[in-house]
N, CA, C and O atoms as a DFTB+ gen file, in Angstrom:
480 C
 N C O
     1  1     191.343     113.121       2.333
     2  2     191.347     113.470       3.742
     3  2     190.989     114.942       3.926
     4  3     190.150     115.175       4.796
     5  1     191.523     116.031       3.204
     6  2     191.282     117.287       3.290
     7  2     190.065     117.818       2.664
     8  3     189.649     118.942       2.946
     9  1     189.339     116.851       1.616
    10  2     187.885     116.862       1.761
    11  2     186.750     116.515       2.939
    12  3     185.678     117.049       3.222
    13  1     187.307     115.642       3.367
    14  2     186.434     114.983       4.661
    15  2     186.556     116.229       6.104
    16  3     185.746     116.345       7.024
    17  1     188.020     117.147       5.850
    18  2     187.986     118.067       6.921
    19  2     186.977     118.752       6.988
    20  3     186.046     118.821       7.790
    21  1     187.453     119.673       5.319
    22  2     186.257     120.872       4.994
    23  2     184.829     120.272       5.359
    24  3     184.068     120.969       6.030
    25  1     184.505     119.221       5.012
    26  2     183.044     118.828       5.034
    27  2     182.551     118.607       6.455
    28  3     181.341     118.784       6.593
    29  1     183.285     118.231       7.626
    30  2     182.669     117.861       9.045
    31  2     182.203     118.911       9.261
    32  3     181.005     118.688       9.436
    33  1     182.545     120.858       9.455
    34  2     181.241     121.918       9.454
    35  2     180.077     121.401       9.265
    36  3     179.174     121.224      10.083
    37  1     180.144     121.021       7.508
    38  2     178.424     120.999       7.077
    39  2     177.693     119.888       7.873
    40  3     176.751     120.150       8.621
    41  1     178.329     118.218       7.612
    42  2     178.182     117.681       8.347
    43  2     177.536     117.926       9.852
    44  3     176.523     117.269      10.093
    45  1     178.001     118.764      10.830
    46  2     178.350     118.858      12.046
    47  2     176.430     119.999      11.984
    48  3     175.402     119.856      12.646
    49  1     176.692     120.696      11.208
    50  2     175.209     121.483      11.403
    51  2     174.118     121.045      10.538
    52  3     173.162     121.724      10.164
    53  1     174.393     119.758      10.253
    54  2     173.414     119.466       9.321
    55  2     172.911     118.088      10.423
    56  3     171.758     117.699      10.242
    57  1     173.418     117.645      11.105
    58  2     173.343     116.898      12.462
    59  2     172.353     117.525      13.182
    60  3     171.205     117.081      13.226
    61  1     172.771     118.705      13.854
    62  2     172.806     119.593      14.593
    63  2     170.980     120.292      13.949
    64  3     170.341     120.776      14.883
    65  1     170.534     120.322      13.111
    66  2     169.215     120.196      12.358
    67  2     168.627     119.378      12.042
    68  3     167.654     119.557      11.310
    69  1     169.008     118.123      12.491
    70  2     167.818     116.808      12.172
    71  2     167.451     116.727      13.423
    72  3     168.118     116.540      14.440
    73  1     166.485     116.862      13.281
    74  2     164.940     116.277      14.506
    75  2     164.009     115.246      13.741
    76  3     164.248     114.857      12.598
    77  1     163.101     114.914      14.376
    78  2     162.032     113.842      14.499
    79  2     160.811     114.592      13.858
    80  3     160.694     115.769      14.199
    81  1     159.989     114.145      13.079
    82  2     158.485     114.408      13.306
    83  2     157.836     114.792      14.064
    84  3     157.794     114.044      15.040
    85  1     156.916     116.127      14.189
    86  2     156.576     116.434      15.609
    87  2     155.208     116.033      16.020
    88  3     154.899     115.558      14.927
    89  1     154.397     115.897      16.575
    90  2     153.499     115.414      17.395
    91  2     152.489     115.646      16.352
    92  3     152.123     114.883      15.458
    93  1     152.125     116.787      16.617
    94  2     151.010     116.535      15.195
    95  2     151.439     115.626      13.640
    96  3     150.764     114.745      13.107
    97  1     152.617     116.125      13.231
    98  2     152.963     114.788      12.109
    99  2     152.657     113.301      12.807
   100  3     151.765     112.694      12.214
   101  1     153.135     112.709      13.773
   102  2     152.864     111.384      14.320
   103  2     151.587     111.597      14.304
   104  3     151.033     110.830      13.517
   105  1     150.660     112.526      14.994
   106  2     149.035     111.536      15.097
   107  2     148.523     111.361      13.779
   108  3     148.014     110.349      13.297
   109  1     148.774     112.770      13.119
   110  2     147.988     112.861      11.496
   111  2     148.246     111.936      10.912
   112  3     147.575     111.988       9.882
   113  1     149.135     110.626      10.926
   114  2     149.245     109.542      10.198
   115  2     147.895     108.305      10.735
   116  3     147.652     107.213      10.223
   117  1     147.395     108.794      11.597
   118  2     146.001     107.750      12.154
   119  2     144.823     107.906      11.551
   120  3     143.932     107.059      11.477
   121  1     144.817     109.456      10.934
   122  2     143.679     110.028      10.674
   123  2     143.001     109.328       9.322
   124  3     143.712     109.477       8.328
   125  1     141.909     108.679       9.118
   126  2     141.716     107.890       8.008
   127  2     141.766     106.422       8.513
   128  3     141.001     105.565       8.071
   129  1     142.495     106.231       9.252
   130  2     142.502     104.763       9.574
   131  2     141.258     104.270      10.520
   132  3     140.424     104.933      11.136
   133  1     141.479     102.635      10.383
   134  2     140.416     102.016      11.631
   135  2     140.594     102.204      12.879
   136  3     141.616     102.779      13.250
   137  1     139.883     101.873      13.562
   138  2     139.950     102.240      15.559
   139  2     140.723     101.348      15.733
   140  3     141.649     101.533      16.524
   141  1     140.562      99.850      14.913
   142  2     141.453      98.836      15.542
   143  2     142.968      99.253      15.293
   144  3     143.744      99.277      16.249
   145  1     143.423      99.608      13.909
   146  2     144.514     100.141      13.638
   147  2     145.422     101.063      15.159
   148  3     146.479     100.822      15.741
   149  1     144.436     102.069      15.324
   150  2     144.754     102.938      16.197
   151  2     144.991     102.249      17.199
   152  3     146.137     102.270      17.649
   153  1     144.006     101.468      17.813
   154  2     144.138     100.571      19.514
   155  2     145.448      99.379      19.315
   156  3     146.052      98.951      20.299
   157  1     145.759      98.947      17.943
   158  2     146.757      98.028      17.970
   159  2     148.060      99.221      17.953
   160  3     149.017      98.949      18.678
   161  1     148.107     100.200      17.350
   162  2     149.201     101.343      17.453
   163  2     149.258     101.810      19.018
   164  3     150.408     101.574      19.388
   165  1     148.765     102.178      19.723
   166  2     148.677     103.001      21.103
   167  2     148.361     102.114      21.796
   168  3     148.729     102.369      22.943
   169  1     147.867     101.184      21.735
   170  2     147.148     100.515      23.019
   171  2     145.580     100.825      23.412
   172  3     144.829     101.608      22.831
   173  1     145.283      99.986      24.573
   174  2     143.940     100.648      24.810
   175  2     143.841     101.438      25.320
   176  3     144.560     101.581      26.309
   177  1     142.691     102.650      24.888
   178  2     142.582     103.760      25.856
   179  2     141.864     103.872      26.837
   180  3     140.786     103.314      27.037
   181  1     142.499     104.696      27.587
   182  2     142.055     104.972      29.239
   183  2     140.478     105.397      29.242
   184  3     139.770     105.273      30.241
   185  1     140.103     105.825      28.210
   186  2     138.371     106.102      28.876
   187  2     137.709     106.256      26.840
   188  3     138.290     106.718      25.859
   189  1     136.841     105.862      26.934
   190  2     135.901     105.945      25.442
   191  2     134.323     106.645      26.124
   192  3     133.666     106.282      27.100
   193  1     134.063     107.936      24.993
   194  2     133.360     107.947      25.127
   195  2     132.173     108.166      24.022
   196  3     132.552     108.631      22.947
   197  1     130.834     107.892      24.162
   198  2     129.914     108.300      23.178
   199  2     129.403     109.464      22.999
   200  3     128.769     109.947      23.938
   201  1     129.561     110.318      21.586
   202  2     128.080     111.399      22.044
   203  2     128.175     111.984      20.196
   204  3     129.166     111.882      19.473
   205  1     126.843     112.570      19.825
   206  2     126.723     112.854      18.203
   207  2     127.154     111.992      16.793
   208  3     127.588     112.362      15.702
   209  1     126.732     110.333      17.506
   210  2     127.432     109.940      16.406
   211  2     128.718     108.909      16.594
   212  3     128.765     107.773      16.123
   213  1     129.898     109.640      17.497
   214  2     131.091     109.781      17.086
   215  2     131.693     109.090      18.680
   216  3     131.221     109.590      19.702
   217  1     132.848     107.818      18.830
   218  2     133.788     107.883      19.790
   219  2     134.328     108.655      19.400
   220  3     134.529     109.101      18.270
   221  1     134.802     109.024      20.952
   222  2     136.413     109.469      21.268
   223  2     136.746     108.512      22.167
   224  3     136.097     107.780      22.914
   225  1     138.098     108.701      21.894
   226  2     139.222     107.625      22.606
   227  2     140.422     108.251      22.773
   228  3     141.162     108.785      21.948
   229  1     140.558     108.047      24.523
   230  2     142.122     109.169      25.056
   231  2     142.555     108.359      25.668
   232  3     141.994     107.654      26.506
   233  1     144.263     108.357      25.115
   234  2     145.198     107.828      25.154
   235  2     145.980     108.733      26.475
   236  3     145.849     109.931      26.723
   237  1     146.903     107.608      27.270
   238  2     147.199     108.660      28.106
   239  2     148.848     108.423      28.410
   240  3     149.251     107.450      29.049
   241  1     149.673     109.388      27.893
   242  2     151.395     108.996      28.371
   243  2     151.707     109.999      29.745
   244  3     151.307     111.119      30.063
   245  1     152.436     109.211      30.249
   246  2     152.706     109.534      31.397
   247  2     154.595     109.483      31.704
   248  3     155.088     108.361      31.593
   249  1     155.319     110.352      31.976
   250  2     156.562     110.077      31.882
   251  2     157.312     110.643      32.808
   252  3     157.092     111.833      33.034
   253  1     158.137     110.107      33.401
   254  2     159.034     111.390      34.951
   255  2     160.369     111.404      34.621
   256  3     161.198     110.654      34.105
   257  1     160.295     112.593      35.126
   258  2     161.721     113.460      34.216
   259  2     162.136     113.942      35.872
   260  3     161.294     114.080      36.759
   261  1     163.760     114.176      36.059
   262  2     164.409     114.877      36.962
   263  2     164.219     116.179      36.553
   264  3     164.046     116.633      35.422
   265  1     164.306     117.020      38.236
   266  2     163.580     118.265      37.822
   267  2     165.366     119.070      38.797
   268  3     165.674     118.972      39.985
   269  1     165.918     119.582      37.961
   270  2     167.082     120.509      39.043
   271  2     166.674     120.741      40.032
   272  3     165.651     121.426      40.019
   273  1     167.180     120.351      41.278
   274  2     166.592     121.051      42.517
   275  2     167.245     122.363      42.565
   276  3     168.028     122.652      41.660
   277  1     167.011     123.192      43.518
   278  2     167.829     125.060      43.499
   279  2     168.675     125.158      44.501
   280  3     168.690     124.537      45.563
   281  1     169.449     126.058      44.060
   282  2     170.590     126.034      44.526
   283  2     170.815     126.142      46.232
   284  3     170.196     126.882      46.997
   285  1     171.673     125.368      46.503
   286  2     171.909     125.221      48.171
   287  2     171.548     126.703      48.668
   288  3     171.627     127.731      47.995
   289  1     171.143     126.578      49.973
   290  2     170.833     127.473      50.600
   291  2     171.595     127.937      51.510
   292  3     171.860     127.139      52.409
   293  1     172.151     129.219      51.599
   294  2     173.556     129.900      52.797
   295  2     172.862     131.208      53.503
   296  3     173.041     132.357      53.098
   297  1     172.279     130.955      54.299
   298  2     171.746     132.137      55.195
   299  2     171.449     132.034      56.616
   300  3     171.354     130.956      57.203
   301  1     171.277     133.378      57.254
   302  2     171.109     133.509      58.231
   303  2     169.479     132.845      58.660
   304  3     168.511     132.639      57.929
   305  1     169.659     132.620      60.169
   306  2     168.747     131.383      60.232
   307  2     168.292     131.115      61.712
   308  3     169.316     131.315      62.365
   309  1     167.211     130.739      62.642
   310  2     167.290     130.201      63.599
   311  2     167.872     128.537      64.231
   312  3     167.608     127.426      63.771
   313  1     168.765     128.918      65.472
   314  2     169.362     127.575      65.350
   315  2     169.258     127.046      66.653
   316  3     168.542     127.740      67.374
   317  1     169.778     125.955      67.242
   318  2     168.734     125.659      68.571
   319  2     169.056     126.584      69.461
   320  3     168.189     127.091      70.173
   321  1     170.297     126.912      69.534
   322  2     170.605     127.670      70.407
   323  2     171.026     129.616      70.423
   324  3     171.714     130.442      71.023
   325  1     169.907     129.469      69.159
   326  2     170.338     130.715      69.074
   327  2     170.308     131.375      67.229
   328  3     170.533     130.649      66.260
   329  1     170.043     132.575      67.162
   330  2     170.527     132.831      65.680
   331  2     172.029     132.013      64.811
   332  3     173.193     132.410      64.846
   333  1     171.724     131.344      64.413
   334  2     173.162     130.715      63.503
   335  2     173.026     131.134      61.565
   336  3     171.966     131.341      60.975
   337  1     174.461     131.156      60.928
   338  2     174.363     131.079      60.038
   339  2     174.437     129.732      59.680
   340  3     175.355     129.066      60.157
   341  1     173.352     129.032      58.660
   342  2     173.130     128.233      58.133
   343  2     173.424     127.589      56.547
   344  3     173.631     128.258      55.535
   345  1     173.367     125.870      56.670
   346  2     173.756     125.640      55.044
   347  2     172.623     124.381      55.422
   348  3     172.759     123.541      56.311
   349  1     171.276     124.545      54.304
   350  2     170.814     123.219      53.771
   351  2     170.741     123.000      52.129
   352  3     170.213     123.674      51.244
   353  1     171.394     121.938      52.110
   354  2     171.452     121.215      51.124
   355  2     170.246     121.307      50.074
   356  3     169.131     121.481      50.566
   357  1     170.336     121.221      48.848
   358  2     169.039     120.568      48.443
   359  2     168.671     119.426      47.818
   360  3     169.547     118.752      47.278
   361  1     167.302     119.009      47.784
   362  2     166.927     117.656      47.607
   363  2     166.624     117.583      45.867
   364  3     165.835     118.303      45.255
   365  1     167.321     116.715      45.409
   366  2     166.784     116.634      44.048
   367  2     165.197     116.001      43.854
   368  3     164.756     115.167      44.645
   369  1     164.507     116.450      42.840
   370  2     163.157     115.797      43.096
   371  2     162.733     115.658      41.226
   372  3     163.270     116.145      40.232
   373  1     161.684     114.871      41.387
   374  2     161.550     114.435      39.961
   375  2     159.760     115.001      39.398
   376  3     158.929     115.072      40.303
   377  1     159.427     115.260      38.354
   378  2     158.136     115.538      37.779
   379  2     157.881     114.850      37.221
   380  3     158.718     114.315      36.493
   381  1     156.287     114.371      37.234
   382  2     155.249     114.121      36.005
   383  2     154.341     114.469      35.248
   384  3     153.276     114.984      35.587
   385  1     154.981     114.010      33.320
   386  2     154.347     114.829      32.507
   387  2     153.575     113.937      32.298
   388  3     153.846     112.738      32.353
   389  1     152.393     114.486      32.001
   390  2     150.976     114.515      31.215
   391  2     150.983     114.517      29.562
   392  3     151.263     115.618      29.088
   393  1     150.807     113.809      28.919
   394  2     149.856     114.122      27.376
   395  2     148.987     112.789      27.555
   396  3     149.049     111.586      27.808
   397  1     147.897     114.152      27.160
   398  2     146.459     113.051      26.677
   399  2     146.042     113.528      25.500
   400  3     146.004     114.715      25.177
   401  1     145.711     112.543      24.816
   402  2     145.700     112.548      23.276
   403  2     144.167     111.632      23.039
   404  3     143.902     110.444      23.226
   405  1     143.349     112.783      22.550
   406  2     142.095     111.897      21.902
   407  2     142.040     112.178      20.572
   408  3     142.512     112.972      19.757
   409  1     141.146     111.061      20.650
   410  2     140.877     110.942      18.966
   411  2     139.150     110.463      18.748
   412  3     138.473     109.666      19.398
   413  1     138.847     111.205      17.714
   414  2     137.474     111.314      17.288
   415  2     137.383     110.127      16.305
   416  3     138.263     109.759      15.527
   417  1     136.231     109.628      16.475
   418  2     136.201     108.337      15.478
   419  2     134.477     108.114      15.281
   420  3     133.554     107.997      16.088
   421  1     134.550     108.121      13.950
   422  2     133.307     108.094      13.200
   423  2     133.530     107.361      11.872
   424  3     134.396     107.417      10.999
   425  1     132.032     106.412      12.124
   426  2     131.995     105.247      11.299
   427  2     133.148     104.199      11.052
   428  3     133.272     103.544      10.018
   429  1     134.159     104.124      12.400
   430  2     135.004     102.711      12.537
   431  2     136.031     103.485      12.128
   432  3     137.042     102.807      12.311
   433  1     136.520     105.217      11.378
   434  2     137.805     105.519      11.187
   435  2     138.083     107.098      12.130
   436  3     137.253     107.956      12.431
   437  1     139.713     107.039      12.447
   438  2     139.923     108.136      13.044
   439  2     139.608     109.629      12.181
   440  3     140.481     110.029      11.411
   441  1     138.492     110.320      12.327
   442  2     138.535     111.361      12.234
   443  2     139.626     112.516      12.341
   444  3     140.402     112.838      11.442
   445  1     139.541     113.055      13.563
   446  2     140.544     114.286      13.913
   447  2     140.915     113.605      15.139
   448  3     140.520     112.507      15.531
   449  1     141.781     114.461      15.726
   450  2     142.513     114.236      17.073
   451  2     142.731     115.423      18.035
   452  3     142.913     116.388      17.293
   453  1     142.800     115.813      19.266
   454  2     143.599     116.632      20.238
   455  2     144.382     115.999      21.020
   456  3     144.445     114.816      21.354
   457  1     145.284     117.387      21.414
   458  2     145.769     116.240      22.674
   459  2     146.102     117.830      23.388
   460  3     146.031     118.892      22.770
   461  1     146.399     117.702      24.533
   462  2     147.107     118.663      25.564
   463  2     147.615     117.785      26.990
   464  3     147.235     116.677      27.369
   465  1     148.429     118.549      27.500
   466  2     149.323     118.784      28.242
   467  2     150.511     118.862      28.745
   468  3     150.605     117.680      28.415
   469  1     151.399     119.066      29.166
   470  2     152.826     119.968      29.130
   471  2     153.770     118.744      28.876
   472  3     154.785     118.989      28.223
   473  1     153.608     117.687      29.228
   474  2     154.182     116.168      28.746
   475  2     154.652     116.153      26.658
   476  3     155.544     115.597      26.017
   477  1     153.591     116.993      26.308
   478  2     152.947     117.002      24.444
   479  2     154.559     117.455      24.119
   480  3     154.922     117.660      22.961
């Protein structure tokens, strides 16, 4: 039991340091593979195009996240009848992120990849 104490620290920050693979590790596992591979992994992509040779193919995630609305508002103010001090509330509201992710494909395998936007 008084081993298992001492050890929940390490435990506890060794938790506390596991993350996921990050974005570039996930695509770089496509790279080398077939298009079909890729289109059965992601799905189909939103637009293909031709030029030197080579598709590209962009993938597109789309995701909405709550965004804090700011803090209530307490000020002086016009009111119907006159200067009043005022309170409005605020409205919570939500965002959408963007990543688009292409991928270069030559001779039937994924080449390289990009992707951008603040969604990534």
């Amino acid at each position: 039991m008084v081993q298992m104490l001492r050890a929940l620290p390490f435990l506890a920050l060794l938790a506390a340091c596991a993350q996921g693979p990050t974005l570039d590790q996930r695509l770089s596992t496509f790279v080398g593979r077939t298009e079909g591979d890729l289109v059965a992994a992601l799905g189909v992509p939103v637009r293909v195009h031709e030029a030197d040779g080579r598709r590209f193919l962009l993938f597109e995630q789309r995701r909405t996240v709550p965004v804090a609305p700011p803090s209530p508002f307490l000020g002086y103010g016009p009111g119907p009848w006159g200067p009043s001090l005022g309170y409005w509330p605020s409205v919570p509201s939500v965002a959408e992120l963007r990543c688009e992710q292409t991928f270069a494909i030559r001779n039937g395998r994924v080449e390289t990849f990009t992707y951008r936007g603040e969604g990534c």
